[in-house]
Amino acid sequence: KHDFYKTSALNGQYKEYELSPKRGVIEAHNGDEKIPIVLNEVKYTLFADPVYIKDKNAAADKLRLIIGGSNEELLSKLNSKSRYVVIAKKLNKDTKQKIENLEIKGIGVREQTYRAYPQGEMAASLLGFVNDEGEGKYGVEQALDKQLRGTPGQLKAITDAKGVPLISNKDNVIKEAQNGKRVVLTLDMSMQQQLEEILKTGLENSKSKSGGVFVIEANTGAIKAMANYPTYNPAEFFKVEDANVFNNTNVSDAYEVGSVMKPLTMAAALSVGAIKPDSTYYDPGFFEIDNEKITNVEESGGPGQKTMADILRLSLNTGATWLLMQMGGGKINSKARETWHDYMVNKYGFSNKTDIEQGFESGGLVPNPDEGYGLNIRFANSAFGQGMTATPIQMGAALSSVVNGGTYYRPRLVDEMIDSSGKTEKIQPNVVRSNVVTKQASDAVVGFMVNLINANHKVYSFNLRPNYLVGGKTGTAQIAKPNGGYYEDRYNGSFTGFVGGDKPEYVVVVRVNEPHVPGYAGSKAAGPIFSATANMLIDNFGVLPKSN
């Protein structure tokens, strides 16, 4: 019965094991260097099989002297009816050796790899973390979990009587694990550190509990720095009580953006030929649409003849509404709604995810041009950023396409991916669509936004830099009530703008949630954060001055 006994023996000695791959490290740029921002660290898990532990009191006493805790807690675990009980996690090598020296039957130590974050809290919200099951959660860790995780290997091996694989046996089948890819981010670590400090200081000064800011290259879509506050330490994610802190709100939180929409409305009206850069119009001070009244802030100057530059400089809601009317031939109608809807959705990408390498990205919401109640007032509101929602990353990508001449780049956080064999994949800028706006519209809006900064810079605590191209737009949006309508005393502040020399190089997007400042939230809370960021980019990150 040779075959019978051979098969029986193999059934007892031939076992299959999974060989775990190493998770890919994550790096970022630091000048000309690439430095690790996420590493792997070997720790040890202490476990027990209570069936084999004869003297549980003695075992608890000995373990307590090494790992701490109470005898009662240890005994509770050692008396478990389970055959595999985790007693402690993330033990270091010295502790592991001390436990093994005890030689307690039924007590074992298992090696396990954990993520380490040498930069602490830096960039936590865009990195995410890896949970105890080895799953990437939030941020880059979730979005690129498959690439970072790698592919497990397999060992089918003859074992000895204790189940230990006899590696040299000729009958073994070994399939090597493929380690995860090394990911190099587009981030500049020095810029990231400074941006986080700017954001925290700005939120403290405006008495806001939360907000976000990021810097994106206008001509490539690469994110150079992205900050959120409050933040956390990814190595201690399990200590976080409010899971909202895990979200990268620049990507995950769609909100009513307010008047930072107006440059995009202007660019759309210019591109379809509804207006010209030097057009003027009579502003009546208010419009009544669908029995609702659209008005302006008190500083608008009241009724009178206005220019296109005035619409942005004075942040005229009536001006944005007038732009929408021109897209319909002079009034808000189906043509106006469909034209503006086409720009919002198909040109600027609102209501669509950008596919940036982040977990839990939101697409936002844009009203349908042909369905629902009060269509004309809803679209009038959307022309100045109310009654629709978008994420900061959507706003940054859309504004980049407007100020760079009309090219929409997919915003991205990954610069390179290197596989286990050393093969490097360089991630190139991804042009999603061209001709988003016309060159004439782009040039005009850039000029209008520069004009706005020149006129209002003192409000934003910005000292003019005449040798550089700096433009921007504020937004102060009422916060919507859950059951309809808006709070009268609660606002979010936004600021979108650009910095460059002969042309916009960086686009900056700031969001401040419910600040408590005198004046408008966009100007007095978000404005100073933009100003500090613009100065930081000019002073420290190679922005060349204008050539003439």
XYZ file of C-alpha atoms in Angstrom:
548
model
C 0.000 0.000 0.000
C 2.851 2.315 -0.854
C 0.670 4.982 -2.490
C -1.834 4.955 0.362
C 0.800 5.476 3.057
C 2.654 8.084 1.006
C -0.542 10.098 0.525
C -1.396 9.794 4.226
C 2.061 10.979 5.215
C 1.933 13.928 2.847
C -1.504 14.940 4.139
C 0.058 15.265 7.563
C 3.346 16.861 6.499
C 2.626 18.774 3.273
C 1.265 22.190 4.195
C 0.603 25.464 2.392
C 1.734 28.838 3.693
C 1.210 32.356 2.390
C 4.367 34.439 2.033
C 3.542 38.051 2.846
C 4.950 40.787 0.599
C 6.420 43.976 2.009
C 4.181 46.996 1.601
C 5.669 49.689 -0.610
C 7.212 52.721 1.067
C 6.016 56.242 0.254
C 8.439 59.068 -0.442
C 8.239 62.793 -1.197
C 10.566 65.410 -2.637
C 12.866 67.520 -0.495
C 14.714 69.742 -2.932
C 16.710 67.416 -5.174
C 16.327 64.497 -2.758
C 13.553 61.996 -2.193
C 12.908 61.255 1.459
C 10.700 58.594 3.086
C 7.423 59.807 4.488
C 6.003 56.327 5.177
C 8.177 53.311 6.060
C 7.699 49.749 7.288
C 8.652 48.777 10.825
C 8.832 45.240 12.213
C 7.007 44.720 15.513
C 5.864 41.582 17.321
C 2.495 40.248 18.431
C 2.338 38.157 21.619
C -0.276 35.390 21.451
C -1.315 32.320 23.406
C -2.936 28.937 22.885
C -4.451 28.464 26.372
C -4.854 24.699 25.871
C -1.090 24.186 26.257
C -0.537 26.502 29.244
C -0.530 24.327 32.361
C 0.152 26.947 35.072
C -1.694 30.042 33.936
C -1.039 32.014 37.147
C 2.690 31.524 36.833
C 2.576 32.431 33.134
C 0.641 35.626 33.903
C 3.145 36.610 36.606
C 6.118 36.168 34.288
C 4.508 37.995 31.353
C 3.386 40.903 33.533
C 6.978 41.605 34.549
C 7.893 42.008 30.871
C 4.893 43.667 29.205
C 3.173 45.300 32.192
C -0.561 45.303 32.842
C -2.447 43.480 35.552
C -2.576 39.812 36.461
C -6.365 39.892 36.208
C -6.292 41.137 32.621
C -3.643 38.607 31.594
C -5.417 35.717 33.312
C -8.656 36.654 31.584
C -6.935 36.180 28.220
C -5.043 33.049 29.239
C -8.295 31.442 30.413
C -10.022 32.133 27.110
C -11.686 29.217 25.352
C -10.194 30.400 22.045
C -7.165 28.559 20.641
C -5.575 31.848 19.524
C -5.630 34.811 21.886
C -3.736 38.056 21.204
C -2.189 39.285 24.430
C -0.192 42.288 23.222
C 0.751 44.002 19.960
C 3.590 46.134 18.620
C 6.264 44.783 20.933
C 9.896 45.617 20.178
C 12.689 43.126 19.521
C 14.098 43.192 23.069
C 10.674 42.442 24.567
C 10.157 39.638 22.070
C 13.481 38.027 23.090
C 12.664 38.228 26.798
C 9.333 36.473 26.186
C 10.961 33.733 24.111
C 13.552 33.183 26.873
C 10.701 32.255 29.235
C 10.044 29.145 27.098
C 6.416 28.904 28.199
C 4.613 26.257 26.199
C 1.510 27.743 24.590
C 2.990 31.270 24.418
C 4.257 32.508 21.053
C 5.494 35.663 19.361
C 4.645 36.486 15.755
C 6.446 39.011 13.558
C 4.224 41.671 11.991
C 4.996 44.708 9.849
C 3.491 48.089 10.706
C 3.641 51.460 9.005
C 6.015 54.036 10.480
C 5.732 57.775 9.877
C 9.099 59.488 10.367
C 7.535 62.922 9.748
C 4.890 62.455 12.458
C 1.624 64.260 11.703
C 2.883 65.854 8.497
C 0.564 65.269 5.512
C -1.453 62.762 7.576
C -4.807 63.465 5.933
C -3.509 62.837 2.413
C -1.413 59.794 3.414
C -4.046 57.841 5.356
C -2.993 54.791 7.390
C -2.909 50.989 7.366
C -5.140 49.224 9.894
C -4.270 46.116 11.902
C -5.637 43.892 9.136
C -3.143 45.376 6.682
C -5.772 47.385 4.765
C -5.052 50.884 3.495
C -7.581 53.375 4.845
C -8.108 56.959 3.665
C -5.730 59.011 1.573
C -3.023 57.521 -0.632
C -2.932 54.313 1.424
C -6.538 53.543 0.420
C -6.448 54.865 -3.157
C -3.268 52.915 -4.015
C -3.790 49.978 -1.664
C -3.472 47.413 -4.481
C -0.184 48.842 -5.760
C 1.297 49.329 -2.283
C 0.148 45.971 -0.936
C 1.989 43.803 -3.481
C 1.203 40.177 -4.316
C 1.488 37.377 -1.705
C 3.757 34.447 -2.437
C 3.097 30.795 -1.687
C 5.054 28.059 0.033
C 3.864 24.476 -0.261
C 6.295 22.601 1.909
C 7.072 19.320 3.619
C 7.214 19.978 7.362
C 8.803 18.288 10.318
C 6.778 16.834 13.166
C 6.316 20.317 14.674
C 4.973 21.772 11.418
C 8.152 23.710 10.612
C 8.770 23.824 6.809
C 11.790 21.861 5.605
C 12.853 24.541 3.127
C 15.445 22.424 1.290
C 13.062 19.573 0.473
C 12.940 18.975 -3.301
C 9.149 18.483 -3.215
C 8.512 22.049 -1.949
C 6.809 24.533 -4.233
C 7.833 28.147 -3.712
C 6.280 31.189 -5.388
C 8.095 34.315 -4.252
C 6.057 37.240 -2.942
C 6.132 40.421 -5.008
C 6.679 43.414 -2.764
C 4.466 46.464 -3.169
C 5.466 49.371 -5.342
C 7.457 52.262 -3.953
C 5.467 55.449 -4.481
C 7.051 58.890 -4.874
C 4.591 61.726 -4.286
C 4.562 65.098 -6.028
C 4.771 66.799 -2.623
C 7.589 69.125 -1.674
C 8.236 68.406 2.003
C 9.526 71.868 2.847
C 6.496 73.491 1.207
C 4.215 71.014 2.984
C 5.672 71.863 6.381
C 5.393 75.600 5.834
C 1.854 75.333 4.449
C 0.675 73.381 7.491
C 2.083 76.070 9.775
C 0.430 78.835 7.702
C -2.940 77.067 7.855
C -2.814 76.442 11.593
C -1.845 80.040 12.336
C -4.512 81.396 9.996
C -7.252 79.298 11.579
C -6.177 80.352 15.060
C -6.234 84.015 14.050
C -9.726 83.700 12.551
C -11.057 81.606 15.443
C -11.980 78.736 13.125
C -11.832 75.132 14.256
C -11.114 73.603 10.844
C -10.027 74.282 7.293
C -7.790 73.272 4.428
C -5.413 74.663 1.824
C -3.388 73.278 -1.055
C -0.995 74.339 -3.794
C -1.336 72.845 -7.298
C 0.845 73.455 -10.329
C -1.352 75.287 -12.834
C 0.390 73.751 -15.835
C 0.748 70.096 -14.745
C -1.918 69.303 -12.130
C 0.734 68.171 -9.617
C -0.100 68.841 -5.965
C 2.944 70.392 -4.278
C 1.482 70.725 -0.780
C -1.898 69.962 0.791
C -2.861 70.621 4.406
C -5.849 70.037 6.661
C -6.497 71.039 10.237
C -7.171 69.459 12.684
C -4.869 66.553 11.961
C -3.590 63.385 13.668
C -0.650 60.981 13.931
C -1.178 58.088 11.456
C 0.955 55.805 13.633
C -1.645 56.242 16.392
C -4.820 56.270 14.313
C -6.474 53.991 16.877
C -6.353 56.824 19.457
C -8.491 59.156 17.313
C -11.977 59.652 18.749
C -13.540 61.663 15.910
C -13.176 59.778 12.616
C -13.857 62.992 10.666
C -10.247 63.975 11.280
C -9.189 61.158 8.920
C -10.831 62.863 5.931
C -8.822 64.958 3.512
C -11.485 67.650 3.325
C -9.797 69.233 0.302
C -11.012 66.170 -1.580
C -13.830 64.606 0.429
C -16.005 67.559 1.460
C -18.181 69.228 -1.177
C -19.646 72.560 -0.101
C -21.292 75.658 -1.557
C -18.208 77.520 -2.729
C -19.581 81.051 -2.920
C -18.063 83.867 -4.937
C -14.867 82.037 -5.909
C -17.156 80.707 -8.658
C -17.407 84.141 -10.323
C -14.109 83.951 -12.297
C -15.333 80.662 -13.777
C -18.710 82.179 -14.706
C -16.888 85.099 -16.296
C -14.602 82.767 -18.294
C -17.605 80.786 -19.581
C -19.473 83.916 -20.729
C -16.340 85.220 -22.466
C -15.631 81.872 -24.141
C -19.096 81.507 -25.689
C -18.932 85.081 -26.968
C -21.793 86.324 -24.796
C -19.622 89.223 -23.588
C -16.259 90.828 -24.320
C -13.526 91.782 -21.833
C -14.377 95.485 -22.296
C -18.178 95.048 -22.094
C -20.131 97.248 -19.697
C -23.681 97.003 -18.391
C -26.097 98.810 -16.125
C -26.369 97.041 -12.788
C -29.747 97.721 -11.133
C -28.536 96.637 -7.690
C -30.873 93.651 -7.533
C -32.672 91.123 -9.734
C -35.973 89.454 -8.900
C -36.100 85.909 -10.275
C -38.775 83.293 -9.524
C -40.108 85.598 -6.770
C -36.699 85.634 -5.084
C -34.438 88.687 -4.848
C -30.715 88.591 -5.674
C -28.768 91.424 -4.026
C -25.175 92.462 -3.400
C -23.078 93.305 -0.375
C -23.310 96.872 0.902
C -19.898 97.812 -0.509
C -20.995 97.157 -4.113
C -21.539 100.853 -4.843
C -25.253 100.499 -5.624
C -26.914 100.721 -9.024
C -24.844 102.059 -11.903
C -22.776 101.309 -14.959
C -20.327 98.480 -14.292
C -17.417 96.832 -16.120
C -16.446 93.154 -16.277
C -13.574 93.844 -13.901
C -16.079 95.393 -11.455
C -18.030 92.132 -11.281
C -15.014 90.394 -9.711
C -13.523 93.379 -7.863
C -16.831 94.252 -6.176
C -17.984 90.591 -6.067
C -21.357 91.407 -7.606
C -23.963 88.671 -7.312
C -26.056 90.692 -9.736
C -23.060 90.779 -12.072
C -22.742 86.979 -12.046
C -26.481 86.765 -12.685
C -26.128 89.212 -15.597
C -23.341 87.024 -17.052
C -25.714 84.048 -16.944
C -28.390 86.125 -18.654
C -26.006 86.956 -21.498
C -25.390 83.237 -22.031
C -29.148 83.023 -22.763
C -29.235 86.007 -25.096
C -30.260 88.509 -22.411
C -32.308 86.485 -19.957
C -32.170 83.295 -17.915
C -33.784 80.606 -20.033
C -33.125 77.023 -21.098
C -30.230 78.148 -23.319
C -28.571 79.984 -20.419
C -29.098 77.083 -18.035
C -27.844 74.449 -20.494
C -24.808 76.513 -21.503
C -23.787 77.147 -17.893
C -24.536 73.529 -16.920
C -22.306 72.337 -19.778
C -19.456 74.496 -18.509
C -19.875 73.453 -14.890
C -20.073 69.715 -15.627
C -18.326 69.043 -18.928
C -15.691 71.790 -18.900
C -14.915 72.459 -15.237
C -15.642 68.914 -14.044
C -18.116 69.677 -11.253
C -20.287 66.736 -10.135
C -17.488 64.426 -11.397
C -14.670 63.040 -9.286
C -11.212 64.197 -10.356
C -9.703 60.737 -9.667
C -6.932 62.198 -7.553
C -5.151 59.415 -5.624
C -7.242 59.752 -2.459
C -9.835 57.680 -0.661
C -13.401 58.937 -0.253
C -13.353 61.635 -2.949
C -16.664 63.444 -3.387
C -18.094 64.526 -6.740
C -20.297 67.369 -5.518
C -23.697 68.309 -6.926
C -24.819 70.523 -9.824
C -28.533 71.195 -10.483
C -30.103 69.713 -13.602
C -30.928 72.448 -16.167
C -34.312 70.969 -17.110
C -35.697 69.379 -13.948
C -36.926 70.663 -10.611
C -38.590 73.668 -9.063
C -37.304 77.239 -9.423
C -34.779 76.440 -12.154
C -33.953 80.048 -13.000
C -33.211 81.124 -9.424
C -31.254 77.941 -8.776
C -29.040 78.586 -11.786
C -28.701 82.271 -10.941
C -27.475 81.216 -7.498
C -25.044 78.728 -9.008
C -23.468 81.540 -11.068
C -22.122 82.931 -7.780
C -21.463 79.575 -6.122
C -24.622 78.892 -4.115
C -27.164 76.122 -4.690
C -24.435 73.800 -5.997
C -21.530 72.056 -4.302
C -17.944 71.321 -5.250
C -14.800 70.207 -3.458
C -11.748 72.447 -3.091
C -9.773 70.104 -5.389
C -12.430 70.514 -8.093
C -12.212 74.287 -7.729
C -8.419 74.204 -7.936
C -8.381 72.044 -11.063
C -11.076 74.163 -12.735
C -9.389 77.482 -11.923
C -6.074 76.091 -13.187
C -7.718 75.352 -16.541
C -9.060 78.909 -16.699
C -5.786 80.713 -15.884
C -3.412 78.428 -17.826
C -5.077 79.112 -21.186
C -7.718 76.371 -21.207
C -6.094 72.997 -20.432
C -7.674 70.826 -17.725
C -5.093 68.605 -16.037
C -6.119 65.779 -13.748
C -4.940 66.767 -10.278
C -2.475 64.169 -9.012
C -0.358 63.310 -5.990
C 1.881 60.629 -7.533
C 5.097 61.446 -9.364
C 6.636 57.960 -9.745
C 5.971 54.310 -8.969
C 8.830 51.818 -8.719
C 8.086 48.080 -8.754
C 9.993 45.328 -6.908
C 12.342 44.804 -9.862
C 13.367 48.468 -9.836
C 11.407 49.443 -12.948
C 10.277 53.062 -12.666
C 6.999 54.397 -14.041
C 7.092 58.178 -14.315
C 3.584 59.604 -14.028
C 3.161 62.241 -16.715
C 0.744 65.186 -16.562
C -2.656 63.935 -17.711
C -4.533 66.302 -20.026
C -8.200 65.464 -19.505
C -9.459 68.045 -22.002
C -8.248 71.064 -23.939
C -9.987 74.306 -24.927
C -11.917 74.512 -21.665
C -11.969 78.281 -22.197
C -10.581 80.464 -24.958
C -7.175 82.106 -24.725
C -8.883 85.509 -24.759
C -11.111 84.502 -21.841
C -8.131 83.143 -19.907
C -6.073 86.293 -20.380
C -8.998 88.502 -19.404
C -9.821 86.597 -16.200
C -6.152 86.553 -15.171
C -6.106 90.324 -15.602
C -9.342 90.802 -13.659
C -8.061 88.666 -10.760
C -4.763 90.602 -10.653
C -6.786 93.814 -10.649
C -8.778 92.513 -7.674
C -5.622 91.825 -5.639
C -4.182 95.233 -6.518
C -7.388 96.957 -5.403
C -8.076 94.993 -2.204
C -4.684 93.654 -1.081
C -4.711 95.483 2.258
C -7.915 93.669 3.247
C -6.107 90.344 2.737
C -2.967 91.479 4.646
C -0.941 91.246 1.436
C 1.840 93.632 0.516
C 1.930 93.905 -3.268
C 4.767 92.180 -5.132
C 4.916 94.224 -8.388
C 7.488 91.936 -10.029
C 5.181 88.924 -9.749
C 1.787 87.899 -11.085
C -0.595 87.482 -8.140
C -4.362 87.261 -8.601
C -7.249 85.997 -6.542
C -10.922 85.936 -5.631
C -12.656 85.710 -2.284
C -15.770 83.749 -1.433
C -18.087 84.071 1.555
C -20.865 81.494 1.375
C -23.796 81.127 3.723
C -24.010 77.652 5.215
C -27.082 75.684 4.168
C -29.480 74.365 6.806
C -30.126 70.588 6.717
C -33.851 71.145 6.090
C -33.549 73.980 3.581
C -32.638 77.648 3.607
C -29.476 79.235 5.016
C -28.184 80.245 8.414
C -28.088 84.019 8.785
C -24.951 84.073 10.925
C -22.851 81.125 9.749
C -20.449 81.331 6.807
C -17.558 79.507 5.189
C -14.690 81.559 3.813
C -12.835 80.663 0.613
C -10.030 82.146 -1.428
C -8.757 80.941 -4.786
C -5.836 82.546 -6.546
C -2.571 82.117 -8.386
C 1.089 83.082 -8.183
C 3.590 83.320 -11.014
C 5.869 85.503 -13.107
C 5.004 85.867 -16.774
C 2.127 83.428 -16.310
C 0.362 81.691 -13.397
C 2.571 78.918 -12.012
C 0.818 77.846 -8.824
C -2.884 77.889 -7.983
C -3.805 78.127 -4.292
C -7.174 77.150 -2.798
C -8.095 78.023 0.799
C -11.150 77.001 2.780
C -11.952 78.201 6.318
C -14.962 76.734 8.081
C -17.142 79.055 10.168
C -14.552 81.641 11.183
C -15.375 84.305 13.758
C -13.913 87.502 12.359
C -15.216 91.016 11.754
C -16.001 91.446 8.059
C -16.373 88.840 5.359
C -15.082 85.314 5.928
C -13.461 85.062 2.512
C -11.535 88.321 2.845
C -10.635 88.385 6.528
C -10.212 84.660 7.297
C -9.182 82.925 4.045
C -7.450 85.975 2.503
C -4.529 86.156 4.971
C -3.857 82.413 4.505
C -3.640 82.938 0.740
C -1.391 85.980 1.241
C 1.033 84.102 3.485
C 1.074 81.192 1.024
C 1.732 83.486 -1.949
C 4.668 85.106 -0.151
C 6.019 81.695 0.829
C 5.913 80.493 -2.786
C 7.613 83.638 -4.114
C 10.293 83.756 -1.420
C 11.186 80.081 -1.106
C 10.130 78.080 -4.147
C 11.703 79.479 -7.254
C 8.914 81.572 -8.726
C 10.673 83.661 -11.377
C 9.737 87.359 -11.574
C 8.164 88.876 -14.663
C 10.603 89.225 -17.560
C 9.492 92.814 -18.208
